[in-house]
Amino acid sequence: MKYEAVIGLEVHTQLKTRTKIFCACPTDFGAGENDQVCQVCLGMPGVLPVLNKRAVEYAIKAGLALNCEIAETTKFDRKNYFYPDLPKGYQISQYDMPICKAGHIVINGKKLRIHRAHLEEDAGKLVHTGAAGLHGSDYSKVDFNRSGVPLLEIVGEPDIRSPEEARDYLSELRNILRYIEVSDGDLEKGSFRCDANVSIRPSGTETLGTKVEIKNMNSFKAVQRAIQYEIERQTAVVEGGGRVVQETRLWNDADGTTHSMRSKEEAHDYRYFPEPDLVPLEIKREWIDEIRRDLPELPEQKRQRYTAELGLSPDDAQVLTEFRELSGFFDTVVQSGAPPKAAANWLIGPITAYLNDNKIELAETKLTPANLRDLIAAVDSGRLGSTNAKKLLAELLATAGDVEATIDKLGLAQLSDESELKRVVDEVLKRSPQQVEQYRSGKTKVRQFFFGEVMKDTKGKANPEITNKLLDQLLPAPEQG
Ligand code: ADP
Ligand code: ZN
Ligand code: MG
């Protein structure tokens, strides 16, 4: 029997507010242990949480960008559980009235639905001493800097069907959150975390199979590998006559497997109840409209525009929109009058290669959108050959300057003066009687040699079309053989 995978992702993304969600402690990453804590985020008795308005704004902004409905009324709930990184004994989260619900994002033309997105506070972090980790070390420390940092938990519907699609979903989600500047989406710093729910079912059937939740993936690659492993594991269980048990499993990146952590807890285990220290929140429609008005153009809208209006291929549109910086640069170049296809080719090809080779961002180079526009114009007008255009680009990336001045500085202008080029071609033919004779006798391949010599003599500046035309005129007619 063939099986189909069903995958639903839960993403926790840290919102880029300056301070925590219920207190005024800073959220900066990398501070000394417990340097950013107060009575509220340490869970002292008798203190009260105060909601950070910016966190709510960012949640709304994210909800709108994810095509969600924004609740008119929302509230916070306590999710009760014990863990050493949770001093209050409960996490303030949202249970039955999340701030956002019923959204979707578009991946390769397919709508992947988002069930809900809700606000909650992060927990602290356990720091296990000793190389062997928790069980091999003498003691563990708790760092509460992260306690109370605002998170948006984005719960996807089980619409994903493969590990690759899961990766594409995550990458697009992160991209959107970065476009709207509500999150860094940095997996390494933990500001973008993903749990994957995976089940299998016989292909062609509709009923959902029993799902397993996988945690502890620290990269997109790990998510992809963990899901792949889990699909294979579940398939083997079912094919061996067994049944998949609902549980939470941990991914081990080193050995590429998952292992059971605990049987899956149910909502009632958490004894959710409304947070009595925070009043329910009514969200004014005007506020939502205002946030909506300020949304930038999002990746999917850009892709639509690039393909429909600018005539780019879907692949080019995809690559350009993967980074807001790249598409922003492209937009400026095109707005300033450059032909879109050429601008896209330069950005996706040599410019991206340069950024990868040097491990830098576009903003760290000296290239300006006007530079790229002028470079493309210089190529189109024939002032610059393709080899020298690449030399010019390399210079513009490394050193600030305008195109004309740099062409002059490096002496890159294409030689298009016909009489001047004719002198060069004459000279080449005169010093190569043997090759001319070969050509005449029918070995027309030596034409490449003459062309190469002309380029050498002109340091690559000879206009190729004019050079070819002159060779046509000045070479003897080859004998028919
Ligand atoms: P729970 O009550 O266990 O938290 P939810 O229904 O809230 O389960 O879903 C949690 C996540 O699991 C969601 O992202 C959802 O898309 C996904 N999910 C639910 N059922 C399945 C399933 N059978 N297979 C794969 N993923 C699933
Ligand atoms: Zn605090
Ligand atoms: Mg759930």
XYZ file of C-alpha atoms and ligand atoms in Angstrom:
510
model
C 0.000 0.000 0.000
C 1.151 3.536 -0.665
C 1.036 6.120 2.106
C 0.689 9.856 2.019
C 2.270 12.148 4.619
C 0.185 14.805 6.372
C 2.091 17.579 8.077
C 1.031 20.569 10.173
C 3.600 23.004 11.554
C 3.491 25.068 14.712
C 5.857 28.008 14.663
C 6.867 30.151 17.602
C 8.253 33.450 16.442
C 9.698 36.099 18.701
C 8.233 39.538 18.142
C 10.833 42.297 17.845
C 9.486 44.541 20.585
C 11.999 46.549 22.581
C 10.579 45.320 25.890
C 8.891 42.141 27.128
C 5.199 41.448 26.741
C 4.088 42.049 30.349
C 6.914 44.107 31.868
C 9.454 46.747 30.871
C 12.532 44.499 30.789
C 14.547 44.700 27.554
C 14.461 41.817 25.098
C 17.963 42.183 23.596
C 19.689 38.933 22.800
C 23.020 38.072 24.349
C 22.868 39.882 27.715
C 24.483 38.315 30.792
C 22.478 35.616 32.567
C 19.516 37.082 34.447
C 20.532 40.661 33.631
C 17.119 41.400 32.106
C 14.622 40.385 34.720
C 12.210 41.993 37.191
C 9.572 40.914 39.680
C 7.007 40.393 36.912
C 8.995 38.114 34.613
C 10.419 36.259 37.607
C 6.902 35.450 38.735
C 7.063 37.056 42.172
C 3.797 36.979 44.122
C 1.626 40.083 44.132
C 2.894 41.666 40.918
C 0.701 42.422 37.918
C 1.343 42.034 34.197
C 0.841 45.058 31.941
C 0.266 44.273 28.266
C 2.756 45.690 25.755
C 0.725 47.461 23.063
C 3.474 47.032 20.480
C 3.280 43.240 20.853
C -0.430 43.408 20.034
C 0.270 45.658 17.063
C 2.875 43.231 15.711
C 0.504 40.298 16.158
C -2.169 42.154 14.180
C 0.357 43.079 11.519
C 1.460 39.463 11.216
C -2.146 38.293 11.176
C -2.976 40.640 8.314
C 0.103 39.616 6.358
C -0.936 35.976 6.829
C -4.438 36.717 5.537
C -6.006 36.036 8.936
C -9.166 37.379 10.503
C -8.318 39.632 13.433
C -10.493 39.074 16.501
C -12.716 41.921 17.678
C -12.357 40.643 21.206
C -9.496 38.570 22.445
C -8.259 37.525 25.861
C -5.364 35.880 27.656
C -5.442 32.564 29.484
C -3.210 30.754 31.908
C -1.682 27.529 30.709
C -0.662 25.692 33.849
C 2.304 23.397 34.036
C 5.421 22.952 36.088
C 8.898 23.396 34.735
C 11.971 25.000 36.307
C 12.116 27.663 33.573
C 8.558 28.779 34.369
C 8.618 30.433 37.784
C 4.913 31.349 37.914
C 3.840 27.763 37.329
C 1.807 28.941 34.357
C 2.395 30.600 31.026
C 0.199 33.483 29.922
C -1.057 32.436 26.508
C -4.330 32.496 24.578
C -6.658 29.528 24.593
C -10.056 29.823 22.940
C -9.986 33.409 21.666
C -6.736 33.854 19.747
C -5.963 37.249 18.272
C -5.731 35.857 14.700
C -7.418 32.954 12.971
C -8.286 31.422 9.596
C -5.437 32.668 7.410
C -3.287 31.217 4.667
C -0.074 31.671 2.750
C 0.576 30.754 -0.872
C 3.391 28.333 -1.683
C 4.053 27.517 -5.334
C 0.530 28.567 -6.192
C -1.003 26.381 -3.457
C -2.854 27.810 -0.461
C -1.630 26.437 2.849
C -4.062 27.384 5.583
C -3.211 28.833 8.950
C -5.498 27.724 11.735
C -4.700 30.451 14.249
C -1.992 32.709 15.605
C -1.907 33.715 19.235
C 0.206 35.791 21.582
C 2.042 34.318 24.529
C 5.063 34.855 26.714
C 8.246 32.868 26.347
C 9.690 30.837 29.220
C 13.199 31.108 30.643
C 16.058 28.948 29.506
C 17.774 26.085 31.263
C 21.534 26.089 30.917
C 22.892 22.634 31.511
C 26.464 22.583 32.734
C 28.831 19.789 31.817
C 29.491 18.338 28.425
C 27.047 15.465 28.845
C 24.069 17.805 29.213
C 21.298 17.537 31.778
C 21.836 13.983 32.914
C 25.588 13.932 32.923
C 26.195 17.269 34.652
C 26.223 18.204 38.307
C 23.690 21.001 38.096
C 21.715 23.207 35.731
C 21.187 26.937 35.755
C 18.096 28.930 34.836
C 18.387 32.113 32.803
C 15.195 34.179 32.918
C 16.177 36.809 30.355
C 13.874 35.128 27.868
C 11.034 34.809 30.353
C 8.262 37.136 29.194
C 9.612 37.799 25.723
C 6.606 38.093 23.362
C 5.938 35.188 21.049
C 3.435 34.714 18.301
C 2.519 31.054 17.924
C 1.377 30.354 14.390
C -0.505 27.081 14.055
C -0.784 25.715 10.545
C -3.556 23.437 9.305
C -2.400 19.938 8.293
C -2.192 20.951 4.617
C 1.472 20.127 3.985
C 2.263 16.908 2.128
C 6.046 16.595 1.960
C 9.235 17.601 3.788
C 10.102 19.975 0.924
C 6.748 21.671 1.146
C 7.283 22.053 4.905
C 10.576 23.794 4.220
C 9.004 26.094 1.625
C 6.188 26.946 4.042
C 8.649 27.826 6.794
C 10.842 29.848 4.518
C 7.904 31.853 3.176
C 6.495 32.370 6.660
C 9.800 33.655 7.933
C 10.183 35.802 4.868
C 6.783 37.429 5.441
C 7.563 38.136 9.098
C 10.819 39.751 8.034
C 9.169 41.825 5.293
C 6.766 43.316 7.812
C 9.592 43.706 10.334
C 7.897 42.049 13.276
C 10.493 39.309 13.756
C 14.139 38.519 12.942
C 13.149 34.965 12.142
C 16.557 33.871 13.319
C 16.595 30.125 14.000
C 20.014 30.207 15.595
C 19.029 32.782 18.190
C 15.805 30.908 18.774
C 13.592 33.725 17.526
C 11.930 31.331 15.058
C 11.183 27.809 16.310
C 9.193 25.075 14.695
C 7.454 21.922 15.899
C 6.268 19.529 13.246
C 3.184 17.298 13.470
C 3.409 14.317 11.184
C 1.029 11.496 10.356
C 0.569 9.144 7.446
C -2.518 7.707 5.802
C -3.174 5.419 2.848
C -2.921 7.467 -0.339
C -6.294 8.561 -1.590
C -8.008 8.465 1.818
C -9.265 11.495 3.723
C -9.260 10.506 7.397
C -6.294 11.849 9.317
C -3.935 9.339 10.871
C -2.543 9.525 14.391
C -0.022 12.318 14.590
C 3.353 12.551 16.216
C 4.775 15.874 17.279
C 8.496 16.413 16.672
C 10.466 19.027 18.543
C 14.037 20.245 18.755
C 14.855 21.128 15.141
C 17.263 24.058 14.833
C 17.387 24.622 11.096
C 15.171 24.297 8.037
C 17.339 21.390 6.972
C 16.730 19.681 10.321
C 12.965 20.160 9.972
C 13.082 18.588 6.550
C 15.221 15.664 7.683
C 13.176 15.048 10.826
C 9.924 14.932 8.865
C 11.449 12.598 6.302
C 12.733 10.312 9.044
C 9.385 10.360 10.799
C 7.453 9.476 7.637
C 9.740 6.506 7.083
C 9.509 5.424 10.723
C 5.714 5.583 10.774
C 5.457 3.776 7.449
C 7.650 0.966 8.819
C 5.514 0.744 11.979
C 2.298 0.475 9.995
C 3.716 -1.913 7.427
C 4.976 -4.119 10.269
C 1.396 -4.448 11.465
C 1.785 -1.956 14.325
C 0.011 1.298 15.159
C 1.501 4.774 15.453
C 1.105 6.107 19.001
C 0.360 9.752 19.618
C 3.401 11.184 21.324
C 6.015 13.892 21.308
C 9.379 12.891 19.870
C 12.709 14.709 19.952
C 14.858 15.119 16.872
C 18.517 14.243 17.266
C 20.419 16.059 14.570
C 23.663 14.180 15.206
C 22.321 10.684 14.518
C 19.428 11.762 12.295
C 16.667 10.050 14.281
C 13.732 10.924 16.542
C 13.109 9.337 19.920
C 10.119 9.387 22.207
C 10.031 12.163 24.797
C 6.577 11.856 26.323
C 3.064 10.842 25.448
C 1.236 13.847 24.037
C -0.518 15.981 26.616
C -4.069 17.195 26.048
C -5.437 20.696 26.493
C -7.272 19.651 29.661
C -3.958 18.676 31.234
C -3.070 22.359 31.284
C -6.254 23.436 33.083
C -6.495 26.581 30.997
C -8.512 29.399 32.521
C -8.837 33.119 31.760
C -5.962 35.206 33.063
C -7.590 37.172 35.898
C -4.899 39.876 35.953
C -5.537 41.060 32.382
C -8.800 42.402 31.030
C -10.132 41.072 27.712
C -8.975 43.149 24.806
C -11.212 44.856 22.294
C -9.432 45.668 19.069
C -10.768 48.723 17.272
C -11.333 48.226 13.545
C -9.744 51.629 12.847
C -6.528 50.439 14.414
C -6.518 47.368 12.183
C -7.202 49.518 9.103
C -4.325 51.771 10.033
C -1.952 48.822 10.398
C -3.211 47.364 7.123
C -2.544 50.636 5.307
C 1.064 50.582 6.446
C 1.778 47.023 5.323
C 4.514 46.818 2.700
C 4.040 44.862 -0.502
C 4.381 41.208 0.517
C 6.358 38.469 -1.254
C 3.349 36.844 -2.927
C 2.083 40.212 -4.207
C 5.536 40.959 -5.517
C 5.758 37.597 -7.261
C 2.396 38.252 -8.898
C 3.493 41.686 -10.055
C 6.879 40.506 -11.287
C 5.388 37.753 -13.425
C 2.204 39.483 -14.592
C 3.454 43.048 -15.086
C 7.205 42.776 -15.530
C 7.255 39.525 -17.479
C 9.705 37.687 -15.213
C 9.638 33.907 -14.949
C 8.096 32.419 -11.780
C 11.544 31.141 -10.779
C 13.145 34.570 -11.073
C 10.260 36.117 -9.164
C 10.698 33.526 -6.421
C 14.433 34.081 -6.045
C 14.130 37.875 -6.057
C 11.475 37.915 -3.331
C 13.251 35.559 -0.978
C 15.004 38.533 0.553
C 13.272 41.827 1.046
C 16.539 43.640 0.478
C 17.065 42.036 -2.921
C 13.532 42.707 -4.164
C 13.639 46.252 -2.785
C 16.833 46.910 -4.712
C 15.338 45.351 -7.831
C 12.209 47.513 -7.492
C 14.314 50.672 -7.272
C 16.403 49.716 -10.293
C 13.282 49.036 -12.356
C 11.554 52.199 -11.144
C 14.572 54.175 -12.235
C 14.058 52.930 -15.777
C 16.055 49.715 -16.202
C 14.574 46.805 -18.183
C 13.289 44.294 -15.570
C 14.663 41.138 -17.147
C 18.215 42.481 -17.364
C 18.031 43.851 -13.821
C 16.800 40.469 -12.551
C 19.554 38.600 -14.414
C 22.309 40.763 -12.958
C 20.902 40.512 -9.438
C 20.183 36.783 -9.469
C 23.373 35.860 -11.326
C 26.651 37.678 -10.756
C 25.539 39.916 -7.878
C 24.137 37.076 -5.778
C 27.227 34.989 -6.578
C 29.415 37.837 -5.341
C 27.402 38.152 -2.121
C 27.640 34.410 -1.491
C 31.358 34.267 -2.244
C 32.072 37.134 0.102
C 29.403 36.180 2.646
C 28.021 39.700 2.764
C 24.688 41.410 2.264
C 23.779 43.629 -0.644
C 23.702 46.657 1.670
C 27.322 46.029 2.581
C 28.448 46.503 -1.010
C 28.988 49.869 -2.677
C 26.638 49.115 -5.544
C 23.692 51.503 -5.881
C 20.475 50.946 -7.851
C 21.536 53.812 -10.160
C 24.824 51.997 -10.801
C 23.030 48.889 -11.958
C 20.640 50.874 -14.136
C 23.556 52.721 -15.801
C 25.568 49.550 -16.215
C 22.670 47.878 -18.009
C 22.237 50.959 -20.205
C 25.945 50.954 -21.079
C 25.713 47.323 -22.159
C 22.534 47.940 -24.163
C 24.018 50.909 -25.981
C 27.070 48.895 -26.949
C 29.436 51.024 -24.927
C 30.377 48.019 -22.824
C 31.042 44.402 -23.810
C 29.890 41.569 -21.591
C 33.319 40.713 -20.198
C 34.057 44.304 -19.341
C 30.559 44.760 -17.932
C 31.447 42.074 -15.377
C 34.704 43.869 -14.591
C 32.768 47.079 -14.108
C 30.298 45.347 -11.803
C 33.099 43.928 -9.663
C 34.539 47.437 -9.312
C 31.168 49.007 -8.477
C 30.471 46.373 -5.826
C 33.782 47.071 -4.126
C 34.258 50.809 -4.641
C 31.742 53.617 -4.662
C 31.593 55.506 -7.935
C 29.393 56.229 -10.903
C 29.324 54.132 -14.004
C 30.742 56.601 -16.545
C 33.643 57.581 -14.320
C 34.426 53.957 -13.548
C 34.316 52.950 -17.223
C 36.823 55.720 -17.910
C 38.933 54.911 -14.858
C 39.281 51.262 -15.863
C 39.332 51.989 -19.610
C 36.491 49.576 -20.231
C 34.538 51.378 -22.919
C 33.832 49.198 -25.896
C 35.650 50.002 -29.110
C 32.904 50.663 -31.637
C 34.690 53.068 -33.923
C 34.694 51.214 -37.227
C 37.766 52.765 -38.801
C 39.783 52.222 -35.635
C 38.662 48.601 -35.428
C 39.444 48.121 -39.098
C 43.054 49.077 -38.422
C 43.223 46.394 -35.707
C 41.706 43.705 -37.942
C 44.077 44.626 -40.804
C 47.029 44.350 -38.473
C 45.907 40.928 -37.177
C 45.455 39.564 -40.698
C 48.802 40.978 -41.833
C 50.755 39.256 -39.071
C 48.971 35.922 -39.487
C 49.471 34.909 -43.148
C 49.478 31.201 -42.298
C 46.048 31.341 -40.627
C 44.687 33.478 -43.455
C 45.803 30.821 -45.902
C 44.159 28.095 -43.808
C 40.960 30.085 -43.819
C 41.094 30.569 -47.571
C 41.624 26.873 -48.117
C 38.391 26.091 -46.299
C 39.360 25.737 -42.614
C 36.875 28.400 -41.603
C 37.244 27.482 -37.933
C 40.360 29.695 -37.692
C 37.979 32.606 -37.783
C 37.792 32.161 -33.992
C 41.529 32.765 -33.846
C 41.265 36.119 -35.643
C 38.417 37.162 -33.403
C 40.458 36.237 -30.335
C 43.477 38.198 -31.590
C 41.355 41.294 -32.134
C 40.033 40.988 -28.587
C 43.571 40.562 -27.238
C 44.829 43.619 -29.102
C 41.932 45.702 -27.792
C 42.011 44.297 -24.249
C 38.553 42.807 -24.738
C 37.043 46.124 -25.779
C 36.333 45.422 -29.435
C 32.657 45.550 -30.275
C 31.927 41.918 -31.234
C 29.331 42.725 -33.906
C 31.511 45.229 -35.719
C 34.499 42.923 -35.391
C 32.537 40.119 -37.017
C 31.340 42.386 -39.771
C 34.907 43.498 -40.516
C 36.176 39.931 -40.522
C 33.452 39.089 -43.050
C 34.670 41.915 -45.252
C 38.411 41.533 -44.900
C 38.971 37.761 -44.864
C 39.385 36.102 -48.267
C 36.467 34.004 -49.444
C 37.034 30.357 -48.451
C 37.424 27.850 -51.244
C 34.539 25.474 -51.652
C 35.709 21.954 -50.931
P -3.368 19.278 19.567
O -4.719 19.404 20.179
O -2.726 17.959 19.775
O -2.487 20.432 19.868
P -4.207 20.455 17.119
O -5.431 19.977 16.454
O -4.259 21.686 17.915
O -3.624 19.270 17.995
O -3.094 20.598 16.021
C -1.784 20.925 16.341
C -0.970 20.882 15.059
O -0.972 19.580 14.542
C -1.498 21.754 13.950
O -0.414 22.388 13.317
C -2.181 20.788 13.013
O -2.093 21.227 11.672
C -1.399 19.547 13.205
N -2.175 18.322 13.025
C -3.364 18.031 13.578
N -3.740 16.812 13.230
C -2.765 16.288 12.449
C -2.572 15.032 11.794
N -3.425 14.040 11.888
N -1.438 14.878 11.091
C -0.526 15.859 10.986
N -0.663 17.040 11.583
C -1.762 17.258 12.319
Zn 10.621 41.831 33.592
Mg -3.043 22.456 19.935
